[in-house]
Amino acid sequence: MKKLLIATALTTFALTTQAEGLYLQADAGYSGLTATVDGQSGSNGTSSQRLSLGYDFGNQFRLAVDYTNFGKIKEEYAGINASLKVKSVGATAFYEFNKNSKWVPYFGVRVARNTLKATIDGSYSAYGYYTSHIDTEDSESVTGVGAILGGQYKFTPNVALNIGLEYNRIGGSLSLNEASIKAGFRIGF
């Protein structure tokens, strides 16, 4: 029994030592997506969410991997419905200023693999003579880059409120860009 208790204590100590610096962050906010096709631009606002797992090196640098849902854009024109879903898996490197304060401003650079999924469906008639139905779906995966500027307010050494502005060049055949404001919480282990 003593051996099991000692093994459990040593395992717990090792795991907490390894987990020091790890954090989980969840953010949600407003996202403005702008697409350009053949010189024509259109934009739409939607909600966006991100879940990040990161490592704080203890100096002024952190790294995080994330899953981001940039949201869904819906448009309807003359009986045709179009939607675009944008999701992303990315990695971000952060530099933090004034790390020893309760308020910590930061700057980050992000590289991501973005998935764009477009759906078009509906019926239309040409000159009133015939009606045709459209039902198509297409997806595209592209690499994009972004930048983040924000700050975190530390309630405790392991819990912080995060507020940030973000710009992402998502890319793709739509020439898609995203600008957002997000807020969330970061919990350290």
C-alpha positions in Angstrom: 0.0 0.0 0.0 2.9 2.4 0.8 4.5 1.7 -2.5 1.3 2.6 -4.3 0.9 5.8 -2.3 4.5 6.8 -3.0 4.2 6.0 -6.7 1.0 8.1 -6.9 2.6 11.0 -5.1 5.7 10.9 -7.4 3.5 10.6 -10.5 1.4 13.5 -9.4 4.5 15.6 -8.7 6.0 14.8 -12.1 2.7 15.6 -13.9 2.3 19.0 -12.2 6.0 19.8 -12.8 5.5 19.0 -16.5 2.2 20.9 -16.7 3.7 24.1 -15.3 3.4 26.7 -18.1 0.6 25.0 -19.9 -2.6 26.9 -20.3 -6.1 26.6 -21.9 -7.8 29.7 -23.4 -11.3 30.1 -24.8 -12.3 33.2 -26.7 -15.5 34.4 -28.4 -16.3 37.6 -30.3 -17.4 39.4 -33.4 -15.8 38.7 -36.7 -16.0 40.7 -39.9 -15.3 38.5 -43.0 -14.5 40.2 -46.3 -14.4 38.3 -49.6 -13.2 39.6 -53.0 -14.1 37.8 -56.2 -13.3 39.2 -59.7 -12.7 42.6 -58.2 -16.1 42.7 -56.3 -16.0 42.8 -52.5 -18.6 41.8 -50.0 -18.5 41.6 -46.3 -20.6 40.1 -43.5 -20.3 40.1 -39.7 -20.7 36.9 -37.6 -19.7 35.4 -34.3 -16.5 33.5 -33.9 -15.0 31.2 -31.3 -11.5 29.9 -30.6 -10.1 27.3 -28.2 -6.3 27.3 -27.6 -3.8 25.1 -25.8 -0.6 26.9 -25.2 2.7 27.0 -23.3 4.0 30.0 -21.4 7.8 29.8 -21.3 7.9 32.0 -18.2 9.8 34.8 -19.9 8.0 37.1 -22.4 7.2 34.4 -25.0 4.3 31.9 -25.4 3.2 29.5 -28.1 -0.3 28.2 -28.7 -2.1 25.9 -31.1 -5.8 26.6 -31.7 -9.0 25.6 -33.3 -11.0 28.6 -34.6 -14.5 28.8 -36.0 -14.7 32.1 -37.9 -18.4 31.6 -38.4 -20.8 31.2 -41.2 -21.9 33.8 -43.8 -25.3 33.4 -45.4 -26.6 35.3 -48.4 -29.8 35.0 -50.4 -30.4 36.5 -53.8 -33.3 35.8 -56.2 -34.2 32.4 -54.7 -30.5 31.3 -54.5 -29.1 30.6 -51.0 -25.4 30.7 -50.5 -23.4 30.0 -47.3 -19.7 29.9 -46.4 -18.3 28.3 -43.3 -14.7 29.1 -42.3 -12.7 27.0 -39.8 -9.1 27.0 -38.9 -6.3 25.1 -37.1 -3.4 27.4 -36.3 -0.2 28.1 -34.3 0.5 31.5 -32.7 3.7 32.9 -31.2 3.2 35.6 -28.7 5.4 38.3 -27.2 4.2 39.8 -23.9 5.1 43.3 -22.7 5.3 44.2 -18.9 4.9 40.5 -17.9 5.2 41.3 -14.1 2.1 43.5 -14.0 -1.6 42.5 -13.6 -2.3 44.0 -17.0 -0.1 42.3 -19.7 -0.3 43.7 -23.3 0.8 41.3 -26.0 1.4 40.9 -29.8 1.1 37.7 -31.7 1.8 36.3 -35.2 -0.4 33.4 -36.4 0.0 30.8 -39.2 -3.0 28.5 -39.9 -4.5 25.9 -42.2 -8.0 27.3 -43.1 -10.9 25.3 -44.4 -13.6 27.1 -46.5 -16.8 25.3 -47.2 -19.3 26.8 -49.6 -22.8 25.6 -50.2 -25.2 27.0 -52.9 -28.8 25.8 -53.3 -32.1 27.1 -54.6 -34.2 27.5 -57.7 -34.3 30.1 -60.4 -36.2 30.7 -63.6 -34.8 32.2 -66.7 -37.1 34.6 -68.6 -40.1 32.8 -67.0 -39.8 29.8 -69.4 -38.1 27.2 -67.2 -37.1 26.6 -63.6 -33.8 25.1 -62.7 -32.5 23.9 -59.3 -29.0 24.4 -58.0 -27.5 22.3 -55.2 -23.8 22.3 -55.0 -21.1 22.2 -52.3 -17.4 22.8 -52.5 -14.5 23.1 -50.0 -11.0 24.4 -50.1 -8.1 24.3 -47.7 -5.5 27.1 -47.7 -2.7 28.4 -45.6 -3.2 31.9 -44.0 -1.4 34.3 -41.8 -2.5 36.7 -39.1 -1.6 39.2 -36.4 -3.1 39.6 -32.9 -2.8 42.6 -30.6 -4.4 42.5 -27.1 -4.0 42.3 -23.4 -4.7 40.1 -20.5 -5.7 41.1 -17.0 -4.5 38.6 -14.4 -7.0 37.9 -11.6 -4.6 35.3 -10.2 -1.4 33.8 -11.5 -3.4 31.1 -13.2 -6.6 32.9 -14.3 -6.7 35.9 -16.7 -9.3 37.8 -18.8 -8.2 38.2 -22.4 -9.2 40.9 -24.8 -7.8 41.1 -28.4 -8.0 42.5 -31.9 -7.1 40.2 -34.7 -6.5 40.3 -38.4 -6.3 37.1 -40.5 -5.5 36.8 -44.2 -7.4 33.6 -44.8 -6.7 33.4 -48.5 -8.3 31.0 -51.0 -10.0 31.6 -54.3 -12.3 34.1 -52.6 -9.4 36.2 -51.3 -11.0 36.1 -47.8 -9.9 38.3 -44.9 -11.1 38.5 -41.3 -10.9 41.2 -38.7 -12.3 40.5 -35.2 -12.5 41.5 -31.6 -12.5 38.7 -29.1 -12.7 38.3 -25.3 -12.2 35.2 -23.2 -10.5 33.5 -20.3 -7.1 31.9 -19.9 -6.5 29.2 -17.3 -3.0 28.1 -16.4 -2.1 24.7 -15.0 
